[in-house]
mmCIF file of C-alpha atoms and ligand atoms in Angstrom:
data_model
loop_
_atom_site.group_PDB
_atom_site.id
_atom_site.type_symbol
_atom_site.label_atom_id
_atom_site.label_comp_id
_atom_site.label_asym_id
_atom_site.label_seq_id
_atom_site.Cartn_x
_atom_site.Cartn_y
_atom_site.Cartn_z
ATOM 1 C CA MET A 1 -42.236 -10.253 172.874
ATOM 2 C CA ILE A 2 -39.196 -9.035 172.259
ATOM 3 C CA ILE A 3 -35.890 -10.722 172.950
ATOM 4 C CA ASP A 4 -33.426 -7.906 174.125
ATOM 5 C CA LEU A 5 -29.841 -9.280 173.613
ATOM 6 C CA ARG A 6 -28.307 -6.041 173.395
ATOM 7 C CA SER A 7 -26.979 -5.772 176.787
ATOM 8 C CA ASP A 8 -27.720 -7.516 180.382
ATOM 9 C CA THR A 9 -28.572 -3.876 181.549
ATOM 10 C CA VAL A 10 -32.237 -4.521 180.128
ATOM 11 C CA THR A 11 -33.377 -6.979 182.763
ATOM 12 C CA LYS A 12 -36.651 -6.071 184.705
ATOM 13 C CA PRO A 13 -36.734 -6.852 188.423
ATOM 14 C CA SER A 14 -37.702 -10.307 189.146
ATOM 15 C CA LYS A 15 -40.906 -10.707 191.580
ATOM 16 C CA GLY A 16 -39.167 -11.518 194.620
ATOM 17 C CA MET A 17 -36.598 -8.738 193.870
ATOM 18 C CA LEU A 18 -39.406 -6.367 194.017
ATOM 19 C CA GLU A 19 -40.818 -7.812 197.252
ATOM 20 C CA ALA A 20 -37.578 -7.317 198.894
ATOM 21 C CA MET A 21 -37.737 -4.119 197.445
ATOM 22 C CA LEU A 22 -40.886 -2.731 198.858
ATOM 23 C CA ASN A 23 -39.664 -4.444 202.293
ATOM 24 C CA ALA A 24 -36.365 -2.424 202.394
ATOM 25 C CA ARG A 25 -36.153 -0.374 205.661
ATOM 26 C CA VAL A 26 -34.396 2.752 204.759
ATOM 27 C CA GLY A 27 -33.112 6.356 205.694
ATOM 28 C CA ASP A 28 -31.477 9.298 204.378
ATOM 29 C CA ASP A 29 -28.084 7.812 203.269
ATOM 30 C CA VAL A 30 -26.335 11.067 202.989
ATOM 31 C CA TYR A 31 -26.408 10.962 206.789
ATOM 32 C CA LYS A 32 -25.176 7.234 206.248
ATOM 33 C CA GLU A 33 -28.847 6.290 208.018
ATOM 34 C CA ASP A 34 -30.518 4.168 205.418
ATOM 35 C CA GLU A 35 -29.313 0.534 207.100
ATOM 36 C CA THR A 36 -30.175 -1.596 203.871
ATOM 37 C CA VAL A 37 -27.820 0.587 201.934
ATOM 38 C CA ASN A 38 -25.324 0.314 205.321
ATOM 39 C CA ARG A 39 -26.034 -3.226 204.955
ATOM 40 C CA LEU A 40 -24.986 -3.771 200.820
ATOM 41 C CA GLU A 41 -21.747 -1.814 201.605
ATOM 42 C CA LYS A 42 -20.986 -3.863 204.575
ATOM 43 C CA ARG A 43 -21.891 -6.985 202.748
ATOM 44 C CA ILE A 44 -19.481 -6.076 199.608
ATOM 45 C CA ALA A 45 -16.590 -4.904 201.665
ATOM 46 C CA GLU A 46 -16.124 -8.475 203.429
ATOM 47 C CA LEU A 47 -16.742 -10.303 200.105
ATOM 48 C CA PHE A 48 -13.484 -8.652 199.236
ATOM 49 C CA ASN A 49 -11.998 -8.690 202.525
ATOM 50 C CA LYS A 50 -11.658 -4.653 202.451
ATOM 51 C CA PRO A 51 -12.361 -2.043 204.981
ATOM 52 C CA GLN A 52 -14.890 0.144 203.059
ATOM 53 C CA ALA A 53 -17.336 0.030 200.242
ATOM 54 C CA LEU A 54 -19.880 2.935 199.105
ATOM 55 C CA PHE A 55 -23.334 2.483 196.929
ATOM 56 C CA PHE A 56 -23.007 4.905 193.448
ATOM 57 C CA PRO A 57 -25.645 5.408 191.061
ATOM 58 C CA SER A 58 -23.838 3.463 188.368
ATOM 59 C CA GLY A 59 -20.835 1.911 187.755
ATOM 60 C CA THR A 60 -19.510 5.121 185.340
ATOM 61 C CA MET A 61 -19.581 7.107 188.757
ATOM 62 C CA ALA A 62 -17.861 4.620 190.615
ATOM 63 C CA ASN A 63 -15.570 4.486 188.280
ATOM 64 C CA GLN A 64 -14.823 8.126 187.750
ATOM 65 C CA ALA A 65 -14.723 8.353 191.366
ATOM 66 C CA ALA A 66 -12.037 5.684 191.528
ATOM 67 C CA LEU A 67 -10.098 7.524 189.099
ATOM 68 C CA LYS A 68 -10.534 11.104 191.099
ATOM 69 C CA LEU A 69 -9.074 8.992 194.106
ATOM 70 C CA HIS A 70 -6.171 7.884 192.452
ATOM 71 C CA THR A 71 -4.953 10.797 190.824
ATOM 72 C CA ASN A 72 -4.330 14.773 190.374
ATOM 73 C CA SER A 73 -5.024 16.560 187.316
ATOM 74 C CA GLY A 74 -2.407 16.171 184.514
ATOM 75 C CA ASP A 75 -1.818 12.600 185.528
ATOM 76 C CA GLN A 76 -2.095 9.744 183.435
ATOM 77 C CA VAL A 77 -4.170 6.276 183.895
ATOM 78 C CA ILE A 78 -2.901 3.297 182.000
ATOM 79 C CA CYS A 79 -5.378 0.963 180.517
ATOM 80 C CA ASP A 80 -6.385 -0.960 177.565
ATOM 81 C CA LYS A 81 -7.625 0.661 174.301
ATOM 82 C CA TYR A 82 -11.071 -0.949 174.663
ATOM 83 C CA SER A 83 -11.678 -0.096 178.159
ATOM 84 C CA HIS A 84 -14.890 1.590 179.402
ATOM 85 C CA ILE A 85 -13.245 4.076 181.675
ATOM 86 C CA PHE A 86 -11.875 5.653 178.185
ATOM 87 C CA ASN A 87 -14.782 4.664 175.552
ATOM 88 C CA TYR A 88 -17.559 4.809 177.440
ATOM 89 C CA GLU A 89 -17.879 7.294 180.234
ATOM 90 C CA GLY A 90 -18.439 10.267 178.314
ATOM 91 C CA GLY A 91 -14.643 11.312 178.515
ATOM 92 C CA GLY A 92 -15.010 11.953 182.173
ATOM 93 C CA ALA A 93 -11.340 10.901 182.950
ATOM 94 C CA SER A 94 -10.943 14.004 181.556
ATOM 95 C CA PHE A 95 -14.351 15.810 182.586
ATOM 96 C CA ASN A 96 -13.754 14.812 185.939
ATOM 97 C CA SER A 97 -10.346 14.365 187.046
ATOM 98 C CA GLY A 98 -8.073 16.371 184.017
ATOM 99 C CA ILE A 99 -6.346 13.225 183.386
ATOM 100 C CA SER A 100 -5.061 11.302 180.143
ATOM 101 C CA CYS A 101 -5.628 7.740 179.467
ATOM 102 C CA LYS A 102 -2.504 5.612 177.961
ATOM 103 C CA LEU A 103 -4.137 3.090 176.158
ATOM 104 C CA LEU A 104 -2.452 -0.329 175.879
ATOM 105 C CA ASP A 105 -2.439 -2.595 172.627
ATOM 106 C CA GLY A 106 -3.999 -5.480 174.395
ATOM 107 C CA HIS A 107 -6.133 -8.439 173.378
ATOM 108 C CA ARG A 108 -9.406 -8.798 173.841
ATOM 109 C CA GLY A 109 -9.215 -5.422 176.488
ATOM 110 C CA MET A 110 -6.861 -7.403 178.478
ATOM 111 C CA PHE A 111 -2.718 -6.338 178.575
ATOM 112 C CA THR A 112 0.068 -7.754 180.480
ATOM 113 C CA ALA A 113 2.405 -6.759 183.111
ATOM 114 C CA GLU A 114 5.324 -6.250 180.284
ATOM 115 C CA GLN A 115 2.969 -3.808 178.849
ATOM 116 C CA VAL A 116 2.144 -1.879 181.870
ATOM 117 C CA ILE A 117 6.255 -1.433 182.047
ATOM 118 C CA GLU A 118 6.512 -0.080 179.065
ATOM 119 C CA ALA A 119 3.940 2.507 179.159
ATOM 120 C CA ILE A 120 5.106 4.169 182.659
ATOM 121 C CA ASN A 121 6.381 7.321 182.091
ATOM 122 C CA PRO A 122 9.310 7.957 184.673
ATOM 123 C CA PRO A 123 8.674 10.506 186.903
ATOM 124 C CA ASP A 124 11.639 12.192 186.947
ATOM 125 C CA PHE A 125 10.790 13.254 183.067
ATOM 126 C CA TYR A 126 8.764 15.980 183.403
ATOM 127 C CA HIS A 127 7.985 16.133 179.873
ATOM 128 C CA SER A 128 5.332 13.503 180.124
ATOM 129 C CA PRO A 129 2.165 13.075 182.037
ATOM 130 C CA LEU A 130 2.894 11.525 185.819
ATOM 131 C CA SER A 131 1.932 7.876 185.631
ATOM 132 C CA THR A 132 -0.027 7.065 188.929
ATOM 133 C CA LEU A 133 -2.854 4.755 188.082
ATOM 134 C CA VAL A 134 -3.263 1.397 186.254
ATOM 135 C CA CYS A 135 -7.325 0.147 185.581
ATOM 136 C CA LEU A 136 -7.945 -3.403 184.732
ATOM 137 C CA GLU A 137 -11.054 -4.320 183.650
ATOM 138 C CA ASN A 138 -13.103 -7.736 184.235
ATOM 139 C CA THR A 139 -14.588 -9.004 182.287
ATOM 140 C CA THR A 140 -13.930 -7.218 179.355
ATOM 141 C CA ASN A 141 -16.832 -5.568 177.289
ATOM 142 C CA LYS A 142 -15.592 -4.398 174.169
ATOM 143 C CA GLY A 143 -13.528 -7.530 174.453
ATOM 144 C CA GLY A 144 -16.475 -9.627 174.213
ATOM 145 C CA GLY A 145 -16.548 -10.892 177.970
ATOM 146 C CA ALA A 146 -12.982 -12.362 178.278
ATOM 147 C CA CYS A 147 -11.740 -13.080 181.878
ATOM 148 C CA TYR A 148 -8.198 -12.387 183.303
ATOM 149 C CA ASP A 149 -5.963 -14.949 184.539
ATOM 150 C CA LEU A 150 -5.233 -14.374 188.126
ATOM 151 C CA ASP A 151 -1.506 -14.729 187.633
ATOM 152 C CA GLU A 152 -0.873 -12.116 184.996
ATOM 153 C CA ILE A 153 -3.272 -9.712 187.421
ATOM 154 C CA VAL A 154 -0.765 -10.638 190.082
ATOM 155 C CA LYS A 155 2.491 -9.215 188.060
ATOM 156 C CA ILE A 156 0.497 -6.646 187.190
ATOM 157 C CA LYS A 157 0.435 -5.484 190.885
ATOM 158 C CA GLU A 158 3.795 -6.405 191.169
ATOM 159 C CA VAL A 159 4.961 -3.695 188.450
ATOM 160 C CA CYS A 160 2.397 -1.427 190.375
ATOM 161 C CA ASP A 161 4.093 -1.534 193.919
ATOM 162 C CA THR A 162 7.518 -1.172 192.216
ATOM 163 C CA HIS A 163 6.794 1.940 190.437
ATOM 164 C CA GLY A 164 4.507 3.119 192.921
ATOM 165 C CA LEU A 165 0.967 3.046 190.995
ATOM 166 C CA GLY A 166 -2.482 2.681 192.279
ATOM 167 C CA LEU A 167 -4.649 -0.437 190.615
ATOM 168 C CA HIS A 168 -8.058 0.107 189.991
ATOM 169 C CA LEU A 169 -10.464 -2.948 188.857
ATOM 170 C CA ASP A 170 -13.444 -1.714 186.492
ATOM 171 C CA GLY A 171 -14.860 -5.009 187.710
ATOM 172 C CA ALA A 172 -18.865 -4.201 186.458
ATOM 173 C CA ARG A 173 -19.109 -8.162 185.425
ATOM 174 C CA LEU A 174 -16.450 -9.434 187.679
ATOM 175 C CA TRP A 175 -19.038 -11.630 189.195
ATOM 176 C CA ASN A 176 -18.994 -13.387 185.588
ATOM 177 C CA ALA A 177 -15.615 -13.582 185.730
ATOM 178 C CA LEU A 178 -15.858 -15.398 189.354
ATOM 179 C CA VAL A 179 -18.813 -17.673 188.313
ATOM 180 C CA ALA A 180 -16.599 -18.543 184.916
ATOM 181 C CA THR A 181 -13.353 -19.104 186.480
ATOM 182 C CA GLY A 182 -14.151 -19.902 190.269
ATOM 183 C CA GLN A 183 -12.152 -17.292 191.453
ATOM 184 C CA THR A 184 -12.752 -15.915 194.680
ATOM 185 C CA ALA A 185 -13.940 -12.025 195.580
ATOM 186 C CA SER A 186 -11.476 -11.620 197.953
ATOM 187 C CA SER A 187 -8.673 -12.727 195.949
ATOM 188 C CA TYR A 188 -9.331 -9.702 194.375
ATOM 189 C CA GLY A 189 -9.497 -7.379 197.161
ATOM 190 C CA GLU A 190 -6.178 -8.799 197.978
ATOM 191 C CA LEU A 191 -4.739 -7.135 194.891
ATOM 192 C CA PHE A 192 -6.508 -3.918 193.728
ATOM 193 C CA ASP A 193 -6.541 -1.073 196.097
ATOM 194 C CA THR A 194 -10.305 -0.389 194.527
ATOM 195 C CA ILE A 195 -12.797 -2.017 192.533
ATOM 196 C CA SER A 196 -16.099 -0.825 190.799
ATOM 197 C CA VAL A 197 -19.181 -3.868 190.483
ATOM 198 C CA CYS A 198 -22.507 -3.406 188.876
ATOM 199 C CA LEU A 199 -25.342 -4.640 190.626
ATOM 200 C CA SER A 200 -27.480 -3.656 187.522
ATOM 201 C CA LYS A 201 -26.038 -5.972 185.174
ATOM 202 C CA GLY A 202 -25.590 -9.993 185.864
ATOM 203 C CA LEU A 203 -27.579 -9.383 189.340
ATOM 204 C CA GLY A 204 -30.458 -7.885 187.633
ATOM 205 C CA ALA A 205 -30.499 -5.124 190.014
ATOM 206 C CA PRO A 206 -32.367 -2.089 188.348
ATOM 207 C CA MET A 207 -29.232 0.288 189.021
ATOM 208 C CA GLY A 208 -26.250 0.303 191.404
ATOM 209 C CA SER A 209 -22.526 -0.130 191.400
ATOM 210 C CA VAL A 210 -20.813 -0.483 194.786
ATOM 211 C CA LEU A 211 -17.203 0.641 194.701
ATOM 212 C CA VAL A 212 -14.980 -0.813 197.653
ATOM 213 C CA GLY A 213 -11.345 -0.064 198.274
ATOM 214 C CA LYS A 214 -8.484 0.837 200.630
ATOM 215 C CA GLN A 215 -9.317 2.975 203.942
ATOM 216 C CA GLN A 216 -7.040 5.571 202.349
ATOM 217 C CA PHE A 217 -8.717 5.809 199.142
ATOM 218 C CA MET A 218 -12.374 5.721 200.332
ATOM 219 C CA ASN A 219 -11.847 8.248 203.052
ATOM 220 C CA LYS A 220 -12.406 10.551 200.241
ATOM 221 C CA ALA A 221 -14.569 8.955 198.437
ATOM 222 C CA MET A 222 -17.671 10.393 200.405
ATOM 223 C CA ARG A 223 -16.968 14.117 199.445
ATOM 224 C CA VAL A 224 -16.276 12.885 195.599
ATOM 225 C CA ARG A 225 -19.656 10.969 194.946
ATOM 226 C CA LYS A 226 -21.598 13.891 196.754
ATOM 227 C CA VAL A 227 -19.176 16.259 193.950
ATOM 228 C CA LEU A 228 -20.617 14.159 191.036
ATOM 229 C CA GLY A 229 -24.054 14.207 192.348
ATOM 230 C CA GLY A 230 -24.038 10.624 193.664
ATOM 231 C CA GLY A 231 -25.522 11.625 197.196
ATOM 232 C CA MET A 232 -28.713 10.151 197.092
ATOM 233 C CA ARG A 233 -31.645 9.670 199.805
ATOM 234 C CA GLN A 234 -33.875 6.692 200.532
ATOM 235 C CA VAL A 235 -31.749 4.581 198.000
ATOM 236 C CA GLY A 236 -32.190 1.176 200.555
ATOM 237 C CA PHE A 237 -34.699 0.221 198.162
ATOM 238 C CA MET A 238 -32.279 -0.184 195.248
ATOM 239 C CA ALA A 239 -29.757 -1.683 197.796
ATOM 240 C CA ALA A 240 -32.322 -4.112 198.913
ATOM 241 C CA ALA A 241 -32.305 -5.116 194.843
ATOM 242 C CA GLY A 242 -28.520 -5.749 194.808
ATOM 243 C CA LEU A 243 -28.452 -7.475 198.336
ATOM 244 C CA TYR A 244 -31.265 -10.176 196.506
ATOM 245 C CA GLY A 245 -29.292 -10.401 193.567
ATOM 246 C CA LEU A 246 -26.088 -11.177 195.403
ATOM 247 C CA ASP A 247 -28.550 -13.906 197.097
ATOM 248 C CA HIS A 248 -29.804 -15.344 194.195
ATOM 249 C CA ASN A 249 -28.646 -14.486 191.029
ATOM 250 C CA ILE A 250 -24.615 -15.024 191.366
ATOM 251 C CA GLU A 251 -24.310 -19.008 190.302
ATOM 252 C CA ARG A 252 -27.479 -18.346 187.906
ATOM 253 C CA MET A 253 -25.102 -16.564 185.896
ATOM 254 C CA SER A 254 -23.009 -19.805 184.677
ATOM 255 C CA ASP A 255 -26.697 -20.362 182.993
ATOM 256 C CA ASP A 256 -26.373 -17.177 180.754
ATOM 257 C CA HIS A 257 -22.522 -18.526 179.887
ATOM 258 C CA ALA A 258 -23.359 -21.645 178.982
ATOM 259 C CA LYS A 259 -26.410 -19.842 176.108
ATOM 260 C CA ALA A 260 -23.999 -17.597 175.004
ATOM 261 C CA LYS A 261 -21.522 -20.403 174.352
ATOM 262 C CA GLU A 262 -24.511 -22.717 172.717
ATOM 263 C CA ILE A 263 -25.581 -19.847 170.505
ATOM 264 C CA ALA A 264 -21.608 -19.289 169.428
ATOM 265 C CA GLY A 265 -21.249 -22.724 168.838
ATOM 266 C CA LEU A 266 -24.162 -22.292 166.657
ATOM 267 C CA LEU A 267 -22.991 -19.487 165.013
ATOM 268 C CA GLU A 268 -19.629 -21.141 163.865
ATOM 269 C CA SER A 269 -21.648 -23.338 161.930
ATOM 270 C CA LEU A 270 -23.586 -21.079 159.999
ATOM 271 C CA SER A 271 -22.210 -20.466 156.569
ATOM 272 C CA TYR A 272 -23.408 -16.399 156.882
ATOM 273 C CA VAL A 273 -20.823 -15.924 160.122
ATOM 274 C CA LYS A 274 -17.089 -15.276 159.682
ATOM 275 C CA SER A 275 -15.662 -15.481 163.042
ATOM 276 C CA VAL A 276 -16.440 -15.911 166.393
ATOM 277 C CA GLU A 277 -14.502 -14.966 169.359
ATOM 278 C CA LYS A 278 -14.157 -17.121 171.580
ATOM 279 C CA THR A 279 -16.920 -17.279 174.016
ATOM 280 C CA GLU A 280 -16.504 -17.283 178.013
ATOM 281 C CA THR A 281 -19.062 -15.699 179.714
ATOM 282 C CA ASN A 282 -22.532 -13.663 178.791
ATOM 283 C CA ILE A 283 -20.606 -11.784 175.893
ATOM 284 C CA LEU A 284 -20.675 -12.908 172.812
ATOM 285 C CA ILE A 285 -18.841 -11.210 169.579
ATOM 286 C CA PHE A 286 -19.193 -12.296 166.341
ATOM 287 C CA ASN A 287 -18.425 -10.991 162.229
ATOM 288 C CA LEU A 288 -20.445 -11.978 159.379
ATOM 289 C CA LYS A 289 -18.781 -12.567 155.847
ATOM 290 C CA GLU A 290 -18.174 -9.760 153.602
ATOM 291 C CA THR A 291 -20.988 -11.437 151.346
ATOM 292 C CA THR A 292 -23.377 -10.795 153.810
ATOM 293 C CA ASP A 293 -25.163 -7.696 154.458
ATOM 294 C CA GLU A 294 -24.945 -6.801 158.078
ATOM 295 C CA ALA A 295 -27.338 -4.158 158.026
ATOM 296 C CA ALA A 296 -29.821 -6.683 156.525
ATOM 297 C CA PHE A 297 -29.148 -9.429 158.842
ATOM 298 C CA VAL A 298 -29.483 -7.052 161.830
ATOM 299 C CA SER A 299 -33.000 -5.556 160.798
ATOM 300 C CA TYR A 300 -33.813 -9.434 160.125
ATOM 301 C CA LEU A 301 -33.559 -10.615 163.359
ATOM 302 C CA PHE A 302 -35.286 -7.233 164.226
ATOM 303 C CA ASP A 303 -38.302 -8.342 162.692
ATOM 304 C CA ASN A 304 -38.411 -11.868 164.123
ATOM 305 C CA ASP A 305 -37.727 -9.940 167.699
ATOM 306 C CA VAL A 306 -34.639 -10.410 168.006
ATOM 307 C CA ILE A 307 -32.769 -7.762 169.076
ATOM 308 C CA ILE A 308 -28.701 -7.520 169.561
ATOM 309 C CA SER A 309 -26.143 -4.392 169.215
ATOM 310 C CA ASP A 310 -23.883 -3.537 166.336
ATOM 311 C CA MET A 311 -20.446 -2.567 168.066
ATOM 312 C CA GLY A 312 -19.257 -0.839 164.634
ATOM 313 C CA GLN A 313 -16.394 -2.441 162.332
ATOM 314 C CA GLY A 314 -18.064 -5.350 161.445
ATOM 315 C CA LYS A 315 -18.560 -6.460 165.139
ATOM 316 C CA LEU A 316 -22.033 -7.934 166.648
ATOM 317 C CA ARG A 317 -22.604 -8.272 169.930
ATOM 318 C CA ILE A 318 -25.010 -10.959 171.950
ATOM 319 C CA VAL A 319 -25.440 -10.586 175.403
ATOM 320 C CA THR A 320 -27.099 -13.165 177.462
ATOM 321 C CA HIS A 321 -29.019 -12.055 181.172
ATOM 322 C CA TYR A 322 -31.619 -13.037 183.628
ATOM 323 C CA ASP A 323 -34.751 -12.277 181.810
ATOM 324 C CA TYR A 324 -33.498 -14.415 178.792
ATOM 325 C CA SER A 325 -35.409 -17.734 179.141
ATOM 326 C CA ASN A 326 -34.931 -21.125 178.046
ATOM 327 C CA ALA A 327 -38.126 -20.477 175.217
ATOM 328 C CA SER A 328 -36.636 -17.382 173.960
ATOM 329 C CA HIS A 329 -33.084 -19.276 173.796
ATOM 330 C CA LYS A 330 -34.635 -21.732 171.464
ATOM 331 C CA LEU A 331 -36.419 -18.958 169.545
ATOM 332 C CA VAL A 332 -33.568 -17.367 168.800
ATOM 333 C CA LEU A 333 -31.717 -20.781 167.418
ATOM 334 C CA ASP A 334 -34.208 -21.299 165.262
ATOM 335 C CA VAL A 335 -34.026 -17.757 163.869
ATOM 336 C CA LEU A 336 -30.228 -17.542 163.221
ATOM 337 C CA LYS A 337 -30.451 -21.031 161.765
ATOM 338 C CA LYS A 338 -33.299 -19.991 159.137
ATOM 339 C CA PHE A 339 -31.244 -16.680 158.023
ATOM 340 C CA GLU A 340 -29.008 -19.407 156.360
ATOM 341 C CA SER A 341 -31.998 -19.576 154.059
ATOM 342 C CA VAL A 342 -33.160 -16.010 153.504
HETATM 343 C C1 PLP B 401 -21.802 -1.511 182.306
HETATM 344 C C2 PLP B 401 -20.515 -1.233 182.327
HETATM 345 C C3 PLP B 401 -19.896 -0.485 183.450
HETATM 346 C C4 PLP B 401 -20.650 0.735 184.232
HETATM 347 O O1 PLP B 401 -21.919 1.735 183.277
HETATM 348 P P1 PLP B 401 -22.969 1.720 183.923
HETATM 349 O O2 PLP B 401 -23.822 2.144 183.044
HETATM 350 O O3 PLP B 401 -22.638 3.723 184.440
HETATM 351 O O4 PLP B 401 -23.447 1.546 185.081
HETATM 352 C C5 PLP B 401 -18.412 0.164 183.526
HETATM 353 N N1 PLP B 401 -17.687 -0.953 183.373
HETATM 354 C C6 PLP B 401 -17.837 -1.854 182.130
HETATM 355 C C7 PLP B 401 -16.881 -2.621 181.331
HETATM 356 C C8 PLP B 401 -19.612 -1.893 181.950
HETATM 357 O O5 PLP B 401 -19.528 -2.754 181.099
#
């Protein structure tokens, strides 16, 4: 059996989730007639205390739609240099919306209100692109699952209000942040104009994301989703998986976090590891000492049925998830320990 720790997207639906999917009542969602999708959208909207939510096939599409809803061609979005919208969405910001990204040099994928203020181009200075949107990520992916302080987001929101900027949250792993910090979904709903959340990561669903937001943005969201090719038909089977995940798989993420922290603790004690980034949720990033051959380490793990990600620049990544059992965890700790004597 392979223990796949590359991402929390590798999980397969559990028996209970499959049953919920099989029993879903569906319809044509392009006509808004899929009652399970409608139920999921209503549930997420209520959770964030926002008027409307919309189901998307992927987190990338939900984020890309948000960028489109907030901006006009030529505008600029302010985001972190590590952000998913800049690094991992295929250049979609420019492809779909004709906008550029102002990259902030944040800490572990997170930035401050101070940095936002410095990044805003004066609106009357027509030589520069018009700043119209700020996009945060929580938890951060490339930043190693770090969680924002709500106080800092409140300050960023104030800056956005002062300068008339929209505020979008890439909340692919917001569930993990909520579980780790005890913050609430509604407090995020209060601060952000739009929020995207993934069903296909910690919640364990096979696909899907939801964009939730203010009415003024969501009015156009159906059209933008259609343009991006995201209008789907009897997709309630997938929404049912998301609803099941919301019911059963949120609290259990604390188990993923505990396992990631335990691996981090072990790695810190091992002689071949140089440093381990502070592990707050289910993502763990670490570096090997210069004297250790990184490729040899990764292939040693592979030979022992453990797969992890190489993020480049010496960063290795482990992500814990729903399908990572206690038995697998014990095995991984053993395999990591044994590399010392290889
Ligand atoms: C996974 C992820 C997304 C969305 O990815 P999809 O694979 O398109 O669902 C967006 N933002 C972040 C930070 C992510 O980790």
